[in-house]
mmCIF file with all atom_site columns, C-alpha atoms and ligand atoms in Angstrom:
data_model
loop_
_atom_site.group_PDB
_atom_site.id
_atom_site.type_symbol
_atom_site.label_atom_id
_atom_site.label_alt_id
_atom_site.label_comp_id
_atom_site.label_asym_id
_atom_site.label_entity_id
_atom_site.label_seq_id
_atom_site.pdbx_PDB_ins_code
_atom_site.Cartn_x
_atom_site.Cartn_y
_atom_site.Cartn_z
_atom_site.occupancy
_atom_site.B_iso_or_equiv
_atom_site.pdbx_formal_charge
_atom_site.auth_seq_id
_atom_site.auth_comp_id
_atom_site.auth_asym_id
_atom_site.auth_atom_id
_atom_site.pdbx_PDB_model_num
ATOM   1   C CA  . MET A 1 1   ? -32.680 16.173  20.527 1.00 95.00 ? 1   MET A CA  1
ATOM   2   C CA  . ARG A 1 2   ? -29.004 15.440  21.154 1.00 97.00 ? 2   ARG A CA  1
ATOM   3   C CA  . ALA A 1 3   ? -27.897 11.786  21.333 1.00 98.00 ? 3   ALA A CA  1
ATOM   4   C CA  . PHE A 1 4   ? -24.807 10.255  22.932 1.00 98.00 ? 4   PHE A CA  1
ATOM   5   C CA  . TYR A 1 5   ? -23.077 7.146   21.553 1.00 98.00 ? 5   TYR A CA  1
ATOM   6   C CA  . ILE A 1 6   ? -19.904 5.628   22.990 1.00 97.00 ? 6   ILE A CA  1
ATOM   7   C CA  . GLY A 1 7   ? -17.451 3.005   21.759 1.00 97.00 ? 7   GLY A CA  1
ATOM   8   C CA  . ARG A 1 8   ? -13.730 2.311   21.511 1.00 98.00 ? 8   ARG A CA  1
ATOM   9   C CA  . PHE A 1 9   ? -13.737 2.415   17.683 1.00 98.00 ? 9   PHE A CA  1
ATOM   10  C CA  . GLN A 1 10  ? -10.589 0.306   17.207 1.00 98.00 ? 10  GLN A CA  1
ATOM   11  C CA  . PRO A 1 11  ? -11.144 0.968   14.356 1.00 98.00 ? 11  PRO A CA  1
ATOM   12  C CA  . TYR A 1 12  ? -14.368 2.801   13.400 1.00 98.00 ? 12  TYR A CA  1
ATOM   13  C CA  . HIS A 1 13  ? -16.147 0.553   10.852 1.00 97.00 ? 13  HIS A CA  1
ATOM   14  C CA  . LEU A 1 14  ? -19.250 0.318   8.636  1.00 97.00 ? 14  LEU A CA  1
ATOM   15  C CA  . GLY A 1 15  ? -21.259 -1.315  11.446 1.00 96.00 ? 15  GLY A CA  1
ATOM   16  C CA  . HIS A 1 16  ? -20.748 1.790   13.606 1.00 97.00 ? 16  HIS A CA  1
ATOM   17  C CA  . GLN A 1 17  ? -21.503 3.999   10.591 1.00 96.00 ? 17  GLN A CA  1
ATOM   18  C CA  . GLN A 1 18  ? -24.822 2.241   10.006 1.00 95.00 ? 18  GLN A CA  1
ATOM   19  C CA  . VAL A 1 19  ? -25.840 2.646   13.668 1.00 96.00 ? 19  VAL A CA  1
ATOM   20  C CA  . LEU A 1 20  ? -24.972 6.353   13.594 1.00 96.00 ? 20  LEU A CA  1
ATOM   21  C CA  . GLU A 1 21  ? -26.875 6.974   10.361 1.00 95.00 ? 21  GLU A CA  1
ATOM   22  C CA  . GLN A 1 22  ? -29.925 5.400   12.040 1.00 95.00 ? 22  GLN A CA  1
ATOM   23  C CA  . ILE A 1 23  ? -29.483 7.526   15.170 1.00 96.00 ? 23  ILE A CA  1
ATOM   24  C CA  . TYR A 1 24  ? -29.385 10.644  12.956 1.00 96.00 ? 24  TYR A CA  1
ATOM   25  C CA  . GLN A 1 25  ? -32.897 9.777   11.775 1.00 95.00 ? 25  GLN A CA  1
ATOM   26  C CA  . GLU A 1 26  ? -34.098 10.354  15.364 1.00 95.00 ? 26  GLU A CA  1
ATOM   27  C CA  . ALA A 1 27  ? -31.587 12.893  16.688 1.00 96.00 ? 27  ALA A CA  1
ATOM   28  C CA  . ASP A 1 28  ? -30.698 16.417  15.555 1.00 96.00 ? 28  ASP A CA  1
ATOM   29  C CA  . GLU A 1 29  ? -27.148 16.195  16.877 1.00 97.00 ? 29  GLU A CA  1
ATOM   30  C CA  . ILE A 1 30  ? -24.885 13.364  18.037 1.00 98.00 ? 30  ILE A CA  1
ATOM   31  C CA  . VAL A 1 31  ? -22.096 13.342  20.596 1.00 98.00 ? 31  VAL A CA  1
ATOM   32  C CA  . ILE A 1 32  ? -19.712 10.452  19.999 1.00 98.00 ? 32  ILE A CA  1
ATOM   33  C CA  . GLY A 1 33  ? -17.649 9.478   23.033 1.00 98.00 ? 33  GLY A CA  1
ATOM   34  C CA  . ILE A 1 34  ? -14.339 7.832   22.190 1.00 98.00 ? 34  ILE A CA  1
ATOM   35  C CA  . GLY A 1 35  ? -14.039 5.389   25.087 1.00 98.00 ? 35  GLY A CA  1
ATOM   36  C CA  . SER A 1 36  ? -10.718 4.237   26.565 1.00 98.00 ? 36  SER A CA  1
ATOM   37  C CA  . ALA A 1 37  ? -9.203  7.376   25.016 1.00 98.00 ? 37  ALA A CA  1
ATOM   38  C CA  . GLN A 1 38  ? -5.940  6.893   26.919 1.00 98.00 ? 38  GLN A CA  1
ATOM   39  C CA  . LEU A 1 39  ? -5.229  3.595   25.139 1.00 98.00 ? 39  LEU A CA  1
ATOM   40  C CA  . SER A 1 40  ? -3.201  3.177   21.943 1.00 98.00 ? 40  SER A CA  1
ATOM   41  C CA  . HIS A 1 41  ? -0.326  1.121   20.543 1.00 97.00 ? 41  HIS A CA  1
ATOM   42  C CA  . THR A 1 42  ? -1.592  -2.246  21.823 1.00 96.00 ? 42  THR A CA  1
ATOM   43  C CA  . ALA A 1 43  ? -2.967  -5.174  19.830 1.00 96.00 ? 43  ALA A CA  1
ATOM   44  C CA  . SER A 1 44  ? -6.546  -4.583  21.008 1.00 96.00 ? 44  SER A CA  1
ATOM   45  C CA  . ASP A 1 45  ? -6.332  -0.758  21.033 1.00 98.00 ? 45  ASP A CA  1
ATOM   46  C CA  . PRO A 1 46  ? -3.860  0.215   18.306 1.00 98.00 ? 46  PRO A CA  1
ATOM   47  C CA  . PHE A 1 47  ? -5.163  3.704   17.448 1.00 98.00 ? 47  PHE A CA  1
ATOM   48  C CA  . THR A 1 48  ? -4.839  6.924   19.465 1.00 98.00 ? 48  THR A CA  1
ATOM   49  C CA  . SER A 1 49  ? -7.883  8.982   20.419 1.00 98.00 ? 49  SER A CA  1
ATOM   50  C CA  . GLY A 1 50  ? -6.794  11.664  17.910 1.00 98.00 ? 50  GLY A CA  1
ATOM   51  C CA  . GLU A 1 51  ? -6.635  9.106   15.113 1.00 98.00 ? 51  GLU A CA  1
ATOM   52  C CA  . ARG A 1 52  ? -10.085 7.825   16.076 1.00 98.00 ? 52  ARG A CA  1
ATOM   53  C CA  . VAL A 1 53  ? -11.389 11.428  16.039 1.00 98.00 ? 53  VAL A CA  1
ATOM   54  C CA  . MET A 1 54  ? -10.091 11.740  12.463 1.00 98.00 ? 54  MET A CA  1
ATOM   55  C CA  . MET A 1 55  ? -11.677 8.434   11.390 1.00 98.00 ? 55  MET A CA  1
ATOM   56  C CA  . ILE A 1 56  ? -15.093 9.406   12.750 1.00 98.00 ? 56  ILE A CA  1
ATOM   57  C CA  . THR A 1 57  ? -15.266 13.071  11.758 1.00 98.00 ? 57  THR A CA  1
ATOM   58  C CA  . GLN A 1 58  ? -14.064 12.378  8.230  1.00 97.00 ? 58  GLN A CA  1
ATOM   59  C CA  . SER A 1 59  ? -16.454 9.414   7.785  1.00 97.00 ? 59  SER A CA  1
ATOM   60  C CA  . LEU A 1 60  ? -19.495 11.351  8.974  1.00 97.00 ? 60  LEU A CA  1
ATOM   61  C CA  . LYS A 1 61  ? -18.638 14.687  7.305  1.00 94.00 ? 61  LYS A CA  1
ATOM   62  C CA  . ARG A 1 62  ? -20.600 13.845  4.165  1.00 90.00 ? 62  ARG A CA  1
ATOM   63  C CA  . LEU A 1 63  ? -23.840 13.628  6.175  1.00 90.00 ? 63  LEU A CA  1
ATOM   64  C CA  . GLY A 1 64  ? -23.615 17.360  6.921  1.00 91.00 ? 64  GLY A CA  1
ATOM   65  C CA  . LYS A 1 65  ? -25.052 16.939  10.436 1.00 92.00 ? 65  LYS A CA  1
ATOM   66  C CA  . VAL A 1 66  ? -23.913 18.359  13.754 1.00 94.00 ? 66  VAL A CA  1
ATOM   67  C CA  . LEU A 1 67  ? -21.385 16.050  15.385 1.00 97.00 ? 67  LEU A CA  1
ATOM   68  C CA  . TYR A 1 68  ? -19.196 16.343  18.465 1.00 98.00 ? 68  TYR A CA  1
ATOM   69  C CA  . VAL A 1 69  ? -16.424 13.766  18.937 1.00 98.00 ? 69  VAL A CA  1
ATOM   70  C CA  . ILE A 1 70  ? -15.136 13.725  22.510 1.00 98.00 ? 70  ILE A CA  1
ATOM   71  C CA  . PRO A 1 71  ? -12.271 11.531  23.772 1.00 98.00 ? 71  PRO A CA  1
ATOM   72  C CA  . ILE A 1 72  ? -13.115 10.091  27.212 1.00 98.00 ? 72  ILE A CA  1
ATOM   73  C CA  . GLU A 1 73  ? -10.480 8.365   29.326 1.00 98.00 ? 73  GLU A CA  1
ATOM   74  C CA  . ASP A 1 74  ? -11.409 5.427   31.547 1.00 98.00 ? 74  ASP A CA  1
ATOM   75  C CA  . ILE A 1 75  ? -11.464 5.960   35.294 1.00 98.00 ? 75  ILE A CA  1
ATOM   76  C CA  . ARG A 1 76  ? -11.136 3.426   38.087 1.00 95.00 ? 76  ARG A CA  1
ATOM   77  C CA  . ARG A 1 77  ? -14.533 4.138   39.658 1.00 97.00 ? 77  ARG A CA  1
ATOM   78  C CA  . ASN A 1 78  ? -17.521 2.863   37.701 1.00 97.00 ? 78  ASN A CA  1
ATOM   79  C CA  . ALA A 1 79  ? -19.900 4.533   40.164 1.00 97.00 ? 79  ALA A CA  1
ATOM   80  C CA  . VAL A 1 80  ? -18.779 7.987   39.015 1.00 98.00 ? 80  VAL A CA  1
ATOM   81  C CA  . TRP A 1 81  ? -18.091 7.172   35.357 1.00 98.00 ? 81  TRP A CA  1
ATOM   82  C CA  . VAL A 1 82  ? -21.357 8.717   34.084 1.00 98.00 ? 82  VAL A CA  1
ATOM   83  C CA  . PRO A 1 83  ? -20.723 12.092  35.813 1.00 98.00 ? 83  PRO A CA  1
ATOM   84  C CA  . HIS A 1 84  ? -17.171 11.890  34.408 1.00 98.00 ? 84  HIS A CA  1
ATOM   85  C CA  . VAL A 1 85  ? -18.616 11.398  30.875 1.00 98.00 ? 85  VAL A CA  1
ATOM   86  C CA  . CYS A 1 86  ? -21.054 14.274  31.410 1.00 98.00 ? 86  CYS A CA  1
ATOM   87  C CA  . SER A 1 87  ? -18.238 16.552  32.555 1.00 98.00 ? 87  SER A CA  1
ATOM   88  C CA  . MET A 1 88  ? -16.433 15.972  29.236 1.00 98.00 ? 88  MET A CA  1
ATOM   89  C CA  . SER A 1 89  ? -19.410 16.093  26.875 1.00 98.00 ? 89  SER A CA  1
ATOM   90  C CA  . PRO A 1 90  ? -21.935 18.585  25.540 1.00 98.00 ? 90  PRO A CA  1
ATOM   91  C CA  . TYR A 1 91  ? -25.328 18.067  27.245 1.00 97.00 ? 91  TYR A CA  1
ATOM   92  C CA  . PHE A 1 92  ? -27.262 15.097  25.783 1.00 98.00 ? 92  PHE A CA  1
ATOM   93  C CA  . ASP A 1 93  ? -30.864 13.855  26.124 1.00 96.00 ? 93  ASP A CA  1
ATOM   94  C CA  . VAL A 1 94  ? -30.599 10.158  25.323 1.00 98.00 ? 94  VAL A CA  1
ATOM   95  C CA  . VAL A 1 95  ? -27.875 7.494   25.255 1.00 98.00 ? 95  VAL A CA  1
ATOM   96  C CA  . TYR A 1 96  ? -27.604 4.884   22.499 1.00 97.00 ? 96  TYR A CA  1
ATOM   97  C CA  . THR A 1 97  ? -25.596 1.767   23.369 1.00 96.00 ? 97  THR A CA  1
ATOM   98  C CA  . ASN A 1 98  ? -25.895 -1.981  23.267 1.00 93.00 ? 98  ASN A CA  1
ATOM   99  C CA  . ASN A 1 99  ? -23.499 -2.799  26.095 1.00 95.00 ? 99  ASN A CA  1
ATOM   100 C CA  . PRO A 1 100 ? -25.465 -4.080  29.163 1.00 96.00 ? 100 PRO A CA  1
ATOM   101 C CA  . TYR A 1 101 ? -22.856 -2.671  31.562 1.00 96.00 ? 101 TYR A CA  1
ATOM   102 C CA  . VAL A 1 102 ? -22.978 0.789   29.958 1.00 98.00 ? 102 VAL A CA  1
ATOM   103 C CA  . ILE A 1 103 ? -26.812 0.633   29.865 1.00 97.00 ? 103 ILE A CA  1
ATOM   104 C CA  . ARG A 1 104 ? -26.869 -0.090  33.602 1.00 98.00 ? 104 ARG A CA  1
ATOM   105 C CA  . LEU A 1 105 ? -24.466 2.728   34.488 1.00 98.00 ? 105 LEU A CA  1
ATOM   106 C CA  . PHE A 1 106 ? -26.461 5.321   32.508 1.00 98.00 ? 106 PHE A CA  1
ATOM   107 C CA  . GLU A 1 107 ? -29.878 4.075   33.700 1.00 98.00 ? 107 GLU A CA  1
ATOM   108 C CA  . GLU A 1 108 ? -28.759 4.152   37.333 1.00 98.00 ? 108 GLU A CA  1
ATOM   109 C CA  . SER A 1 109 ? -27.833 7.799   36.747 1.00 98.00 ? 109 SER A CA  1
ATOM   110 C CA  . GLY A 1 110 ? -31.348 8.524   35.417 1.00 98.00 ? 110 GLY A CA  1
ATOM   111 C CA  . PHE A 1 111 ? -30.609 8.675   31.666 1.00 98.00 ? 111 PHE A CA  1
ATOM   112 C CA  . LYS A 1 112 ? -32.963 7.423   28.988 1.00 98.00 ? 112 LYS A CA  1
ATOM   113 C CA  . VAL A 1 113 ? -31.129 4.643   27.084 1.00 98.00 ? 113 VAL A CA  1
ATOM   114 C CA  . LYS A 1 114 ? -32.010 3.198   23.686 1.00 97.00 ? 114 LYS A CA  1
ATOM   115 C CA  . LYS A 1 115 ? -30.540 -0.066  22.360 1.00 94.00 ? 115 LYS A CA  1
ATOM   116 C CA  . SER A 1 116 ? -28.413 0.249   19.225 1.00 89.00 ? 116 SER A CA  1
ATOM   117 C CA  . PRO A 1 117 ? -27.443 -3.219  17.952 1.00 80.00 ? 117 PRO A CA  1
ATOM   118 C CA  . LEU A 1 118 ? -24.573 -3.317  15.480 1.00 83.00 ? 118 LEU A CA  1
ATOM   119 C CA  . TYR A 1 119 ? -25.393 -3.984  11.856 1.00 80.00 ? 119 TYR A CA  1
ATOM   120 C CA  . GLN A 1 120 ? -24.205 -7.399  10.489 1.00 87.00 ? 120 GLN A CA  1
ATOM   121 C CA  . ARG A 1 121 ? -22.221 -8.054  13.650 1.00 88.00 ? 121 ARG A CA  1
ATOM   122 C CA  . GLU A 1 122 ? -20.494 -11.212 12.368 1.00 86.00 ? 122 GLU A CA  1
ATOM   123 C CA  . LYS A 1 123 ? -19.045 -9.199  9.470  1.00 89.00 ? 123 LYS A CA  1
ATOM   124 C CA  . PHE A 1 124 ? -18.441 -5.741  10.951 1.00 95.00 ? 124 PHE A CA  1
ATOM   125 C CA  . SER A 1 125 ? -16.347 -6.207  14.071 1.00 96.00 ? 125 SER A CA  1
ATOM   126 C CA  . GLY A 1 126 ? -13.262 -4.362  15.307 1.00 97.00 ? 126 GLY A CA  1
ATOM   127 C CA  . THR A 1 127 ? -11.717 -7.648  16.487 1.00 97.00 ? 127 THR A CA  1
ATOM   128 C CA  . GLU A 1 128 ? -12.237 -9.242  13.064 1.00 96.00 ? 128 GLU A CA  1
ATOM   129 C CA  . ILE A 1 129 ? -10.807 -6.183  11.250 1.00 97.00 ? 129 ILE A CA  1
ATOM   130 C CA  . ARG A 1 130 ? -7.667  -6.208  13.433 1.00 98.00 ? 130 ARG A CA  1
ATOM   131 C CA  . ARG A 1 131 ? -7.311  -9.970  12.856 1.00 97.00 ? 131 ARG A CA  1
ATOM   132 C CA  . ARG A 1 132 ? -7.494  -9.415  9.092  1.00 97.00 ? 132 ARG A CA  1
ATOM   133 C CA  . MET A 1 133 ? -4.884  -6.653  9.276  1.00 98.00 ? 133 MET A CA  1
ATOM   134 C CA  . LEU A 1 134 ? -2.514  -8.936  11.181 1.00 97.00 ? 134 LEU A CA  1
ATOM   135 C CA  . SER A 1 135 ? -2.934  -11.803 8.732  1.00 97.00 ? 135 SER A CA  1
ATOM   136 C CA  . ASN A 1 136 ? -2.747  -9.704  5.543  1.00 98.00 ? 136 ASN A CA  1
ATOM   137 C CA  . GLU A 1 137 ? -6.380  -10.398 4.606  1.00 98.00 ? 137 GLU A CA  1
ATOM   138 C CA  . PRO A 1 138 ? -8.566  -7.707  2.982  1.00 98.00 ? 138 PRO A CA  1
ATOM   139 C CA  . TRP A 1 139 ? -10.149 -5.374  5.565  1.00 98.00 ? 139 TRP A CA  1
ATOM   140 C CA  . GLU A 1 140 ? -10.625 -2.154  3.592  1.00 98.00 ? 140 GLU A CA  1
ATOM   141 C CA  . HIS A 1 141 ? -14.180 -3.073  2.476  1.00 98.00 ? 141 HIS A CA  1
ATOM   142 C CA  . LEU A 1 142 ? -15.294 -3.243  6.138  1.00 98.00 ? 142 LEU A CA  1
ATOM   143 C CA  . VAL A 1 143 ? -14.576 0.420   6.976  1.00 98.00 ? 143 VAL A CA  1
ATOM   144 C CA  . PRO A 1 144 ? -15.489 3.784   5.402  1.00 98.00 ? 144 PRO A CA  1
ATOM   145 C CA  . ILE A 1 145 ? -12.990 5.010   2.804  1.00 98.00 ? 145 ILE A CA  1
ATOM   146 C CA  . ALA A 1 146 ? -11.984 7.856   5.167  1.00 98.00 ? 146 ALA A CA  1
ATOM   147 C CA  . VAL A 1 147 ? -10.822 5.234   7.695  1.00 98.00 ? 147 VAL A CA  1
ATOM   148 C CA  . VAL A 1 148 ? -8.757  3.451   5.043  1.00 98.00 ? 148 VAL A CA  1
ATOM   149 C CA  . ASN A 1 149 ? -7.083  6.799   4.311  1.00 98.00 ? 149 ASN A CA  1
ATOM   150 C CA  . VAL A 1 150 ? -6.360  7.577   7.977  1.00 98.00 ? 150 VAL A CA  1
ATOM   151 C CA  . ILE A 1 151 ? -4.930  4.099   8.617  1.00 98.00 ? 151 ILE A CA  1
ATOM   152 C CA  . LYS A 1 152 ? -2.716  4.375   5.530  1.00 98.00 ? 152 LYS A CA  1
ATOM   153 C CA  . GLU A 1 153 ? -1.592  7.900   6.528  1.00 98.00 ? 153 GLU A CA  1
ATOM   154 C CA  . ILE A 1 154 ? -0.422  6.696   9.980  1.00 98.00 ? 154 ILE A CA  1
ATOM   155 C CA  . ASP A 1 155 ? 0.973   3.341   8.722  1.00 98.00 ? 155 ASP A CA  1
ATOM   156 C CA  . GLY A 1 156 ? -1.569  1.758   11.036 1.00 98.00 ? 156 GLY A CA  1
ATOM   157 C CA  . VAL A 1 157 ? -1.385  -1.834  9.804  1.00 98.00 ? 157 VAL A CA  1
ATOM   158 C CA  . GLN A 1 158 ? 2.377   -1.966  10.342 1.00 98.00 ? 158 GLN A CA  1
ATOM   159 C CA  . ARG A 1 159 ? 1.924   -0.382  13.786 1.00 98.00 ? 159 ARG A CA  1
ATOM   160 C CA  . LEU A 1 160 ? -0.587  -3.085  14.710 1.00 98.00 ? 160 LEU A CA  1
ATOM   161 C CA  . LYS A 1 161 ? 1.843   -5.787  13.536 1.00 97.00 ? 161 LYS A CA  1
ATOM   162 C CA  . ASP A 1 162 ? 4.681   -4.235  15.558 1.00 96.00 ? 162 ASP A CA  1
ATOM   163 C CA  . VAL A 1 163 ? 2.697   -3.859  18.779 1.00 96.00 ? 163 VAL A CA  1
ATOM   164 C CA  . PHE A 1 164 ? 1.290   -7.374  18.358 1.00 93.00 ? 164 PHE A CA  1
ATOM   165 C CA  . LYS A 1 165 ? 4.868   -8.724  18.149 1.00 88.00 ? 165 LYS A CA  1
ATOM   166 C CA  . ASN A 1 166 ? 5.690   -6.716  21.272 1.00 78.00 ? 166 ASN A CA  1
ATOM   167 C CA  . ASP A 1 167 ? 2.711   -8.235  23.163 1.00 75.00 ? 167 ASP A CA  1
ATOM   168 C CA  . GLU A 1 168 ? 3.878   -11.737 22.133 1.00 71.00 ? 168 GLU A CA  1
ATOM   169 C CA  . PHE A 1 169 ? 7.451   -10.881 23.181 1.00 64.00 ? 169 PHE A CA  1
ATOM   170 C CA  . PHE A 1 170 ? 6.337   -10.138 26.772 1.00 63.00 ? 170 PHE A CA  1
ATOM   171 C CA  . ASP A 1 171 ? 3.880   -13.092 27.025 1.00 59.00 ? 171 ASP A CA  1
HETATM 172 P P1  . NAP B 2 .   ? -16.430 -1.273  23.243 1.00 76.25 ? 201 NAP B P1  1
HETATM 173 O O1  . NAP B 2 .   ? -15.215 -1.691  23.967 1.00 76.25 ? 201 NAP B O1  1
HETATM 174 O O2  . NAP B 2 .   ? -16.350 -0.288  22.155 1.00 76.25 ? 201 NAP B O2  1
HETATM 175 O O3  . NAP B 2 .   ? -17.241 -2.516  22.682 1.00 76.25 ? 201 NAP B O3  1
HETATM 176 C C1  . NAP B 2 .   ? -17.270 -3.752  23.367 1.00 76.25 ? 201 NAP B C1  1
HETATM 177 C C2  . NAP B 2 .   ? -17.682 -4.808  22.360 1.00 76.25 ? 201 NAP B C2  1
HETATM 178 O O4  . NAP B 2 .   ? -19.041 -4.540  21.932 1.00 76.25 ? 201 NAP B O4  1
HETATM 179 C C3  . NAP B 2 .   ? -16.822 -4.777  21.116 1.00 76.25 ? 201 NAP B C3  1
HETATM 180 O O5  . NAP B 2 .   ? -16.685 -6.100  20.655 1.00 76.25 ? 201 NAP B O5  1
HETATM 181 C C4  . NAP B 2 .   ? -17.642 -3.937  20.147 1.00 76.25 ? 201 NAP B C4  1
HETATM 182 O O6  . NAP B 2 .   ? -17.398 -4.246  18.786 1.00 76.25 ? 201 NAP B O6  1
HETATM 183 C C5  . NAP B 2 .   ? -19.049 -4.327  20.524 1.00 76.25 ? 201 NAP B C5  1
HETATM 184 N N1  . NAP B 2 .   ? -20.015 -3.289  20.177 1.00 76.25 ? 201 NAP B N1  1
HETATM 185 C C6  . NAP B 2 .   ? -19.804 -1.947  20.124 1.00 76.25 ? 201 NAP B C6  1
HETATM 186 N N2  . NAP B 2 .   ? -20.938 -1.292  19.807 1.00 76.25 ? 201 NAP B N2  1
HETATM 187 C C7  . NAP B 2 .   ? -21.880 -2.260  19.635 1.00 76.25 ? 201 NAP B C7  1
HETATM 188 C C8  . NAP B 2 .   ? -23.245 -2.243  19.280 1.00 76.25 ? 201 NAP B C8  1
HETATM 189 N N3  . NAP B 2 .   ? -23.896 -1.092  19.040 1.00 76.25 ? 201 NAP B N3  1
HETATM 190 N N4  . NAP B 2 .   ? -23.916 -3.445  19.175 1.00 76.25 ? 201 NAP B N4  1
HETATM 191 C C9  . NAP B 2 .   ? -23.276 -4.617  19.396 1.00 76.25 ? 201 NAP B C9  1
HETATM 192 N N5  . NAP B 2 .   ? -21.972 -4.703  19.749 1.00 76.25 ? 201 NAP B N5  1
HETATM 193 C C10 . NAP B 2 .   ? -21.290 -3.540  19.871 1.00 76.25 ? 201 NAP B C10 1
HETATM 194 O O7  . NAP B 2 .   ? -17.384 -0.854  24.418 1.00 76.25 ? 201 NAP B O7  1
HETATM 195 P P2  . NAP B 2 .   ? -18.636 0.069   24.357 1.00 76.25 ? 201 NAP B P2  1
HETATM 196 O O8  . NAP B 2 .   ? -19.671 -0.379  25.256 1.00 76.25 ? 201 NAP B O8  1
HETATM 197 O O9  . NAP B 2 .   ? -19.079 0.232   22.980 1.00 76.25 ? 201 NAP B O9  1
HETATM 198 O O10 . NAP B 2 .   ? -17.948 1.404   24.907 1.00 76.25 ? 201 NAP B O10 1
HETATM 199 C C11 . NAP B 2 .   ? -17.767 1.582   26.260 1.00 76.25 ? 201 NAP B C11 1
HETATM 200 C C12 . NAP B 2 .   ? -16.552 2.460   26.495 1.00 76.25 ? 201 NAP B C12 1
HETATM 201 O O11 . NAP B 2 .   ? -16.748 3.096   27.728 1.00 76.25 ? 201 NAP B O11 1
HETATM 202 C C13 . NAP B 2 .   ? -15.272 1.637   26.598 1.00 76.25 ? 201 NAP B C13 1
HETATM 203 O O12 . NAP B 2 .   ? -14.176 2.370   26.130 1.00 76.25 ? 201 NAP B O12 1
HETATM 204 C C14 . NAP B 2 .   ? -15.168 1.420   28.107 1.00 76.25 ? 201 NAP B C14 1
HETATM 205 O O13 . NAP B 2 .   ? -13.819 1.227   28.551 1.00 76.25 ? 201 NAP B O13 1
HETATM 206 C C15 . NAP B 2 .   ? -15.726 2.743   28.614 1.00 76.25 ? 201 NAP B C15 1
HETATM 207 N N6  . NAP B 2 .   ? -16.223 2.615   29.993 1.00 76.25 ? 201 NAP B N6  1
HETATM 208 C C16 . NAP B 2 .   ? -15.395 3.039   30.982 1.00 76.25 ? 201 NAP B C16 1
HETATM 209 C C17 . NAP B 2 .   ? -15.799 2.928   32.317 1.00 76.25 ? 201 NAP B C17 1
HETATM 210 C C18 . NAP B 2 .   ? -14.835 3.409   33.369 1.00 76.25 ? 201 NAP B C18 1
HETATM 211 O O14 . NAP B 2 .   ? -13.853 4.047   33.001 1.00 76.25 ? 201 NAP B O14 1
HETATM 212 N N7  . NAP B 2 .   ? -15.070 3.134   34.631 1.00 76.25 ? 201 NAP B N7  1
HETATM 213 C C19 . NAP B 2 .   ? -17.039 2.394   32.626 1.00 76.25 ? 201 NAP B C19 1
HETATM 214 C C20 . NAP B 2 .   ? -17.871 1.995   31.574 1.00 76.25 ? 201 NAP B C20 1
HETATM 215 C C21 . NAP B 2 .   ? -17.450 2.095   30.250 1.00 76.25 ? 201 NAP B C21 1
HETATM 216 P P3  . NAP B 2 .   ? -16.431 -3.379  17.876 1.00 76.25 ? 201 NAP B P3  1
HETATM 217 O O15 . NAP B 2 .   ? -15.041 -3.680  18.372 1.00 76.25 ? 201 NAP B O15 1
HETATM 218 O O16 . NAP B 2 .   ? -16.696 -3.899  16.525 1.00 76.25 ? 201 NAP B O16 1
HETATM 219 O O17 . NAP B 2 .   ? -16.806 -1.960  18.084 1.00 76.25 ? 201 NAP B O17 1
#
């Protein structure tokens, strides 16, 4: 069985990792859709789709399972978003998500959807990790070590600070 899981992963963190490890207990292969793939260099979406591909593939490599990581750009028509996703992705049997809007779009297109609540949501949150980066608080313990390495390699914390200043400048 091949599962599909989508998120923005800004950044990929241990809550996502926990969900994916659980999905691997039910699925033989997972397709991870990197949502809003066109976005980067903003305070809420600082990382490019390529950087998010690196974070995810390197974090899940140690599991030794089949994984496809597919960047998927947003489109302006929700009604045809699911066919758009399918056109970019390997075939999948079941969708795992916890977002009611994404659940509705996939169910209306006839897909089987399973709920995948995030692990320790109050602790593992992309918004909280970006806030910590901006205020020089520890964040490294909230993401896999591979993500720490990618963010260091691309000078990601400084990028976030710079784009945040830019957003404030134009407010
Ligand atoms: P998301 O933008 O990644 O997540 C939205 C919020 O839900 C974030 O706070 C996220 O936290 C949280 N979250 C993520 N996974 C969760 C889980 N398993 N349990 C509880 N909370 C969770 O959105 P998404 O639903 O996961 O991904 C949907 C992607 O598809 C987005 O990129 C969206 O733009 C795209 N999309 C596009 C269209 C279109 O183009 N028309 C239509 C539908 C969806 P973290 O920040 O901690 O991950």
